[in-house]
Amino acid sequence: FNSVDEVNKSSLVDKNVVVIDALRATSVIVTAVNNGAVVIPILEIEEALKHKDKGYLLGGERRGLKIEGFDLGNSPFEYKREIVEGRKIIFTTTNGTRAIYKAFDANNIYIASMLNGKATARKVVEENKDTVIICAGTYGRLSLDDFICAGKVIYEMNYLMECRLDDSSTAAYLAYRDYKDKILEYVKNAKHYKYLISIGCAEDIRYCFTEDIIDVVPCYRDGEIKAAP
Ligand code: MLT
């Protein structure tokens, strides 16, 4: 896998990419798509605001907080079925949406989290292609929450099929294997974990680290993220 600054776009052509921002952007996207929404990732707030009052919901964060003028923040609990079903959500976050943009040259771009880790592994193994996992990290730097989530996807892939792993993938695999029964013990060392706790998001963290409660695998194509067929 790669952290976001290591991604060389041309190396993604013909590959599957799995994008992970476990706390919290990809957990939110997985939840929203599972609840019937289409998510449109956008980089800049100004661009997102152009869609205001045009039938879209605007969601996302800066510094973990809801953006002024937006309908929704970046807590997965805001993306309930009764709110998002049948809606298109313009979504911009600090690191997660940027990581999705980094993947644009890939053949398929899947969105993963702990919530749909096993389903994501199944999907990429079915396709039997070289797979690159992009961890969004925090401001371009590796984040432990993404690292162990990548480890989960790799662990589940390896369970289904023996995979050839590079060393960073092996390191993530080993982290998940050794901590899978006490993941929060591991994740609590992450800088972003500590920040989210400081702004009152403990429940979000607990939810984002619940494993395999969602079978949907969101896929980015032509500007929109929808459930993969
Ligand atoms: C991001 O995309 O940077 C994160 O999802 C930040 C957050 O936890 O709100």
Short mmCIF file of N, CA and C in Angstrom, two decimals, residues 127-213:
data_model
loop_
_atom_site.label_atom_id
_atom_site.label_comp_id
_atom_site.label_asym_id
_atom_site.label_seq_id
_atom_site.Cartn_x
_atom_site.Cartn_y
_atom_site.Cartn_z
N GLU A 127 -11.80 -9.77 -8.65
CA GLU A 127 -11.30 -9.15 -9.89
C GLU A 127 -9.88 -9.58 -10.24
N ASN A 128 -9.17 -10.11 -9.25
CA ASN A 128 -7.87 -10.71 -9.49
C ASN A 128 -6.92 -9.79 -10.29
N LYS A 129 -6.80 -8.56 -9.86
CA LYS A 129 -5.91 -7.58 -10.51
C LYS A 129 -4.90 -7.09 -9.48
N ASP A 130 -3.81 -6.49 -9.94
CA ASP A 130 -2.93 -5.84 -8.98
C ASP A 130 -3.72 -4.76 -8.25
N THR A 131 -3.52 -4.69 -6.96
CA THR A 131 -4.30 -3.75 -6.15
C THR A 131 -3.37 -2.85 -5.36
N VAL A 132 -3.67 -1.55 -5.40
CA VAL A 132 -2.91 -0.58 -4.61
C VAL A 132 -3.86 -0.01 -3.57
N ILE A 133 -3.45 -0.01 -2.32
CA ILE A 133 -4.26 0.60 -1.27
C ILE A 133 -3.66 1.98 -0.98
N ILE A 134 -4.50 3.00 -1.09
CA ILE A 134 -4.02 4.36 -0.76
C ILE A 134 -4.60 4.76 0.59
N CYS A 135 -3.70 5.05 1.52
CA CYS A 135 -4.13 5.52 2.83
C CYS A 135 -4.08 7.04 2.84
N ALA A 136 -5.22 7.65 3.15
CA ALA A 136 -5.31 9.12 3.08
C ALA A 136 -4.35 9.78 4.07
N GLY A 137 -4.21 9.19 5.25
CA GLY A 137 -3.33 9.79 6.26
C GLY A 137 -3.87 11.13 6.75
N THR A 138 -3.00 11.85 7.41
CA THR A 138 -3.38 13.17 7.93
C THR A 138 -2.36 14.17 7.44
N TYR A 139 -2.84 15.13 6.65
CA TYR A 139 -1.96 16.13 6.04
C TYR A 139 -0.75 15.46 5.36
N GLY A 140 -1.06 14.40 4.60
CA GLY A 140 -0.02 13.75 3.80
C GLY A 140 0.84 12.74 4.57
N ARG A 141 0.65 12.62 5.87
CA ARG A 141 1.48 11.70 6.65
C ARG A 141 0.68 10.49 7.06
N LEU A 142 1.39 9.40 7.20
CA LEU A 142 0.76 8.14 7.58
C LEU A 142 -0.02 8.28 8.89
N SER A 143 -1.18 7.65 8.92
CA SER A 143 -1.99 7.68 10.14
C SER A 143 -2.27 6.24 10.57
N LEU A 144 -2.12 5.95 11.85
CA LEU A 144 -2.23 4.56 12.32
C LEU A 144 -3.61 3.97 12.08
N ASP A 145 -4.64 4.80 12.11
CA ASP A 145 -6.00 4.29 11.89
C ASP A 145 -6.15 3.75 10.46
N ASP A 146 -5.57 4.47 9.49
CA ASP A 146 -5.63 3.98 8.11
C ASP A 146 -4.74 2.75 7.93
N PHE A 147 -3.60 2.78 8.61
CA PHE A 147 -2.63 1.69 8.49
C PHE A 147 -3.24 0.36 8.92
N ILE A 148 -3.92 0.37 10.06
CA ILE A 148 -4.48 -0.90 10.54
C ILE A 148 -5.71 -1.29 9.73
N CYS A 149 -6.42 -0.30 9.19
CA CYS A 149 -7.56 -0.62 8.32
C CYS A 149 -7.05 -1.25 7.01
N ALA A 150 -5.95 -0.71 6.48
CA ALA A 150 -5.33 -1.35 5.29
C ALA A 150 -4.94 -2.78 5.66
N GLY A 151 -4.40 -2.94 6.87
CA GLY A 151 -4.01 -4.27 7.34
C GLY A 151 -5.20 -5.21 7.36
N LYS A 152 -6.35 -4.71 7.75
CA LYS A 152 -7.54 -5.57 7.76
C LYS A 152 -7.91 -6.02 6.34
N VAL A 153 -7.93 -5.07 5.41
CA VAL A 153 -8.32 -5.43 4.03
C VAL A 153 -7.32 -6.46 3.48
N ILE A 154 -6.03 -6.24 3.75
CA ILE A 154 -5.00 -7.17 3.26
C ILE A 154 -5.17 -8.54 3.93
N TYR A 155 -5.44 -8.53 5.22
CA TYR A 155 -5.65 -9.78 5.97
C TYR A 155 -6.81 -10.57 5.38
N GLU A 156 -7.91 -9.86 5.09
CA GLU A 156 -9.08 -10.55 4.53
C GLU A 156 -8.80 -11.04 3.11
N MET A 157 -8.04 -10.24 2.33
CA MET A 157 -7.68 -10.68 0.97
C MET A 157 -6.82 -11.93 1.04
N ASN A 158 -5.87 -11.89 1.94
CA ASN A 158 -4.93 -13.00 2.06
C ASN A 158 -5.62 -14.27 2.55
N TYR A 159 -6.70 -14.10 3.29
CA TYR A 159 -7.48 -15.25 3.76
C TYR A 159 -8.15 -15.94 2.56
N LEU A 160 -8.58 -15.11 1.59
CA LEU A 160 -9.29 -15.64 0.42
C LEU A 160 -8.34 -16.19 -0.64
N MET A 161 -7.15 -15.62 -0.69
CA MET A 161 -6.22 -15.97 -1.77
C MET A 161 -4.81 -15.57 -1.33
N GLU A 162 -3.85 -16.41 -1.55
CA GLU A 162 -2.50 -16.02 -1.12
C GLU A 162 -2.04 -14.83 -1.96
N CYS A 163 -1.73 -13.71 -1.30
CA CYS A 163 -1.37 -12.50 -2.05
C CYS A 163 0.13 -12.27 -1.97
N ARG A 164 0.68 -11.69 -3.02
CA ARG A 164 2.08 -11.26 -2.97
C ARG A 164 2.08 -9.84 -2.40
N LEU A 165 2.72 -9.64 -1.28
CA LEU A 165 2.66 -8.35 -0.59
C LEU A 165 4.01 -7.65 -0.62
N ASP A 166 3.97 -6.30 -0.75
CA ASP A 166 5.23 -5.59 -0.53
C ASP A 166 5.41 -5.39 0.98
N ASP A 167 6.54 -4.83 1.38
CA ASP A 167 6.83 -4.80 2.83
C ASP A 167 5.86 -3.91 3.61
N SER A 168 5.42 -2.80 2.99
CA SER A 168 4.50 -1.94 3.75
C SER A 168 3.17 -2.67 3.94
N SER A 169 2.75 -3.45 2.95
CA SER A 169 1.51 -4.23 3.09
C SER A 169 1.68 -5.30 4.15
N THR A 170 2.85 -5.92 4.17
CA THR A 170 3.10 -6.95 5.20
C THR A 170 3.08 -6.31 6.59
N ALA A 171 3.66 -5.12 6.70
CA ALA A 171 3.68 -4.44 8.02
C ALA A 171 2.24 -4.15 8.47
N ALA A 172 1.39 -3.69 7.55
CA ALA A 172 0.00 -3.39 7.90
C ALA A 172 -0.74 -4.68 8.26
N TYR A 173 -0.50 -5.72 7.49
CA TYR A 173 -1.11 -7.03 7.76
C TYR A 173 -0.75 -7.50 9.17
N LEU A 174 0.53 -7.38 9.50
CA LEU A 174 0.97 -7.87 10.82
C LEU A 174 0.36 -7.03 11.95
N ALA A 175 0.24 -5.72 11.71
CA ALA A 175 -0.36 -4.86 12.74
C ALA A 175 -1.80 -5.31 13.00
N TYR A 176 -2.54 -5.55 11.93
CA TYR A 176 -3.94 -5.99 12.12
C TYR A 176 -3.99 -7.37 12.77
N ARG A 177 -3.16 -8.28 12.27
CA ARG A 177 -3.19 -9.65 12.83
C ARG A 177 -2.92 -9.62 14.34
N ASP A 178 -1.99 -8.79 14.74
CA ASP A 178 -1.60 -8.80 16.15
C ASP A 178 -2.53 -7.98 17.05
N TYR A 179 -3.29 -7.08 16.45
CA TYR A 179 -4.15 -6.20 17.28
C TYR A 179 -5.63 -6.37 16.99
N LYS A 180 -6.01 -7.38 16.20
CA LYS A 180 -7.41 -7.39 15.76
C LYS A 180 -8.41 -7.56 16.91
N ASP A 181 -7.97 -8.07 18.02
CA ASP A 181 -8.90 -8.21 19.14
C ASP A 181 -8.86 -7.02 20.10
N LYS A 182 -7.99 -6.06 19.79
CA LYS A 182 -7.88 -4.87 20.66
C LYS A 182 -7.48 -3.67 19.81
N ILE A 183 -8.26 -3.48 18.74
CA ILE A 183 -7.88 -2.47 17.75
C ILE A 183 -7.83 -1.06 18.34
N LEU A 184 -8.79 -0.75 19.22
CA LEU A 184 -8.80 0.62 19.74
C LEU A 184 -7.55 0.91 20.58
N GLU A 185 -7.01 -0.15 21.19
CA GLU A 185 -5.74 0.00 21.93
C GLU A 185 -4.65 0.52 20.99
N TYR A 186 -4.68 0.01 19.77
CA TYR A 186 -3.69 0.41 18.76
C TYR A 186 -4.00 1.80 18.24
N VAL A 187 -5.27 2.00 17.89
CA VAL A 187 -5.66 3.25 17.21
C VAL A 187 -5.54 4.46 18.14
N LYS A 188 -5.65 4.21 19.43
CA LYS A 188 -5.62 5.36 20.35
C LYS A 188 -4.26 6.07 20.35
N ASN A 189 -3.26 5.46 19.75
CA ASN A 189 -1.95 6.11 19.61
C ASN A 189 -1.90 7.09 18.43
N ALA A 190 -2.93 7.05 17.59
CA ALA A 190 -2.92 7.90 16.39
C ALA A 190 -3.18 9.36 16.77
N LYS A 191 -2.48 10.25 16.10
CA LYS A 191 -2.65 11.68 16.36
C LYS A 191 -4.09 12.11 16.08
N HIS A 192 -4.63 11.61 14.96
CA HIS A 192 -5.98 12.02 14.58
C HIS A 192 -7.04 11.46 15.55
N TYR A 193 -6.77 10.29 16.12
CA TYR A 193 -7.65 9.74 17.17
C TYR A 193 -7.73 10.75 18.31
N LYS A 194 -6.55 11.20 18.74
CA LYS A 194 -6.50 12.11 19.90
C LYS A 194 -7.23 13.41 19.57
N TYR A 195 -7.04 13.87 18.35
CA TYR A 195 -7.72 15.11 17.95
C TYR A 195 -9.24 14.92 17.95
N LEU A 196 -9.69 13.80 17.38
CA LEU A 196 -11.15 13.57 17.34
C LEU A 196 -11.73 13.44 18.74
N ILE A 197 -11.00 12.81 19.64
CA ILE A 197 -11.46 12.73 21.05
C ILE A 197 -11.59 14.15 21.60
N SER A 198 -10.63 15.00 21.29
CA SER A 198 -10.64 16.36 21.86
C SER A 198 -11.81 17.19 21.35
N ILE A 199 -12.37 16.82 20.19
CA ILE A 199 -13.55 17.57 19.71
C ILE A 199 -14.85 16.78 19.92
N GLY A 200 -14.77 15.76 20.78
CA GLY A 200 -16.00 15.07 21.22
C GLY A 200 -16.52 14.00 20.27
N CYS A 201 -15.61 13.33 19.54
CA CYS A 201 -16.07 12.35 18.54
C CYS A 201 -15.81 10.89 18.93
N ALA A 202 -15.83 10.57 20.22
CA ALA A 202 -15.53 9.20 20.66
C ALA A 202 -16.50 8.18 20.05
N GLU A 203 -17.78 8.55 19.96
CA GLU A 203 -18.77 7.62 19.39
C GLU A 203 -18.49 7.34 17.92
N ASP A 204 -18.09 8.38 17.20
CA ASP A 204 -17.73 8.20 15.78
C ASP A 204 -16.60 7.19 15.65
N ILE A 205 -15.61 7.32 16.52
CA ILE A 205 -14.44 6.42 16.44
C ILE A 205 -14.90 4.98 16.68
N ARG A 206 -15.71 4.79 17.70
CA ARG A 206 -16.18 3.43 18.01
C ARG A 206 -16.92 2.85 16.81
N TYR A 207 -17.79 3.66 16.22
CA TYR A 207 -18.54 3.19 15.04
C TYR A 207 -17.58 2.87 13.89
N CYS A 208 -16.65 3.78 13.60
CA CYS A 208 -15.74 3.60 12.44
C CYS A 208 -14.87 2.36 12.59
N PHE A 209 -14.69 1.89 13.83
CA PHE A 209 -13.88 0.68 14.03
C PHE A 209 -14.73 -0.55 14.32
N THR A 210 -15.99 -0.51 13.91
CA THR A 210 -16.83 -1.70 13.95
C THR A 210 -16.60 -2.43 12.63
N GLU A 211 -16.33 -3.72 12.73
CA GLU A 211 -15.92 -4.43 11.51
C GLU A 211 -17.08 -5.16 10.82
N ASP A 212 -17.10 -5.02 9.50
CA ASP A 212 -17.93 -5.86 8.63
C ASP A 212 -19.43 -5.80 8.94
N ILE A 213 -19.92 -4.61 9.14
CA ILE A 213 -21.37 -4.47 9.31
C ILE A 213 -22.02 -4.01 8.00
#
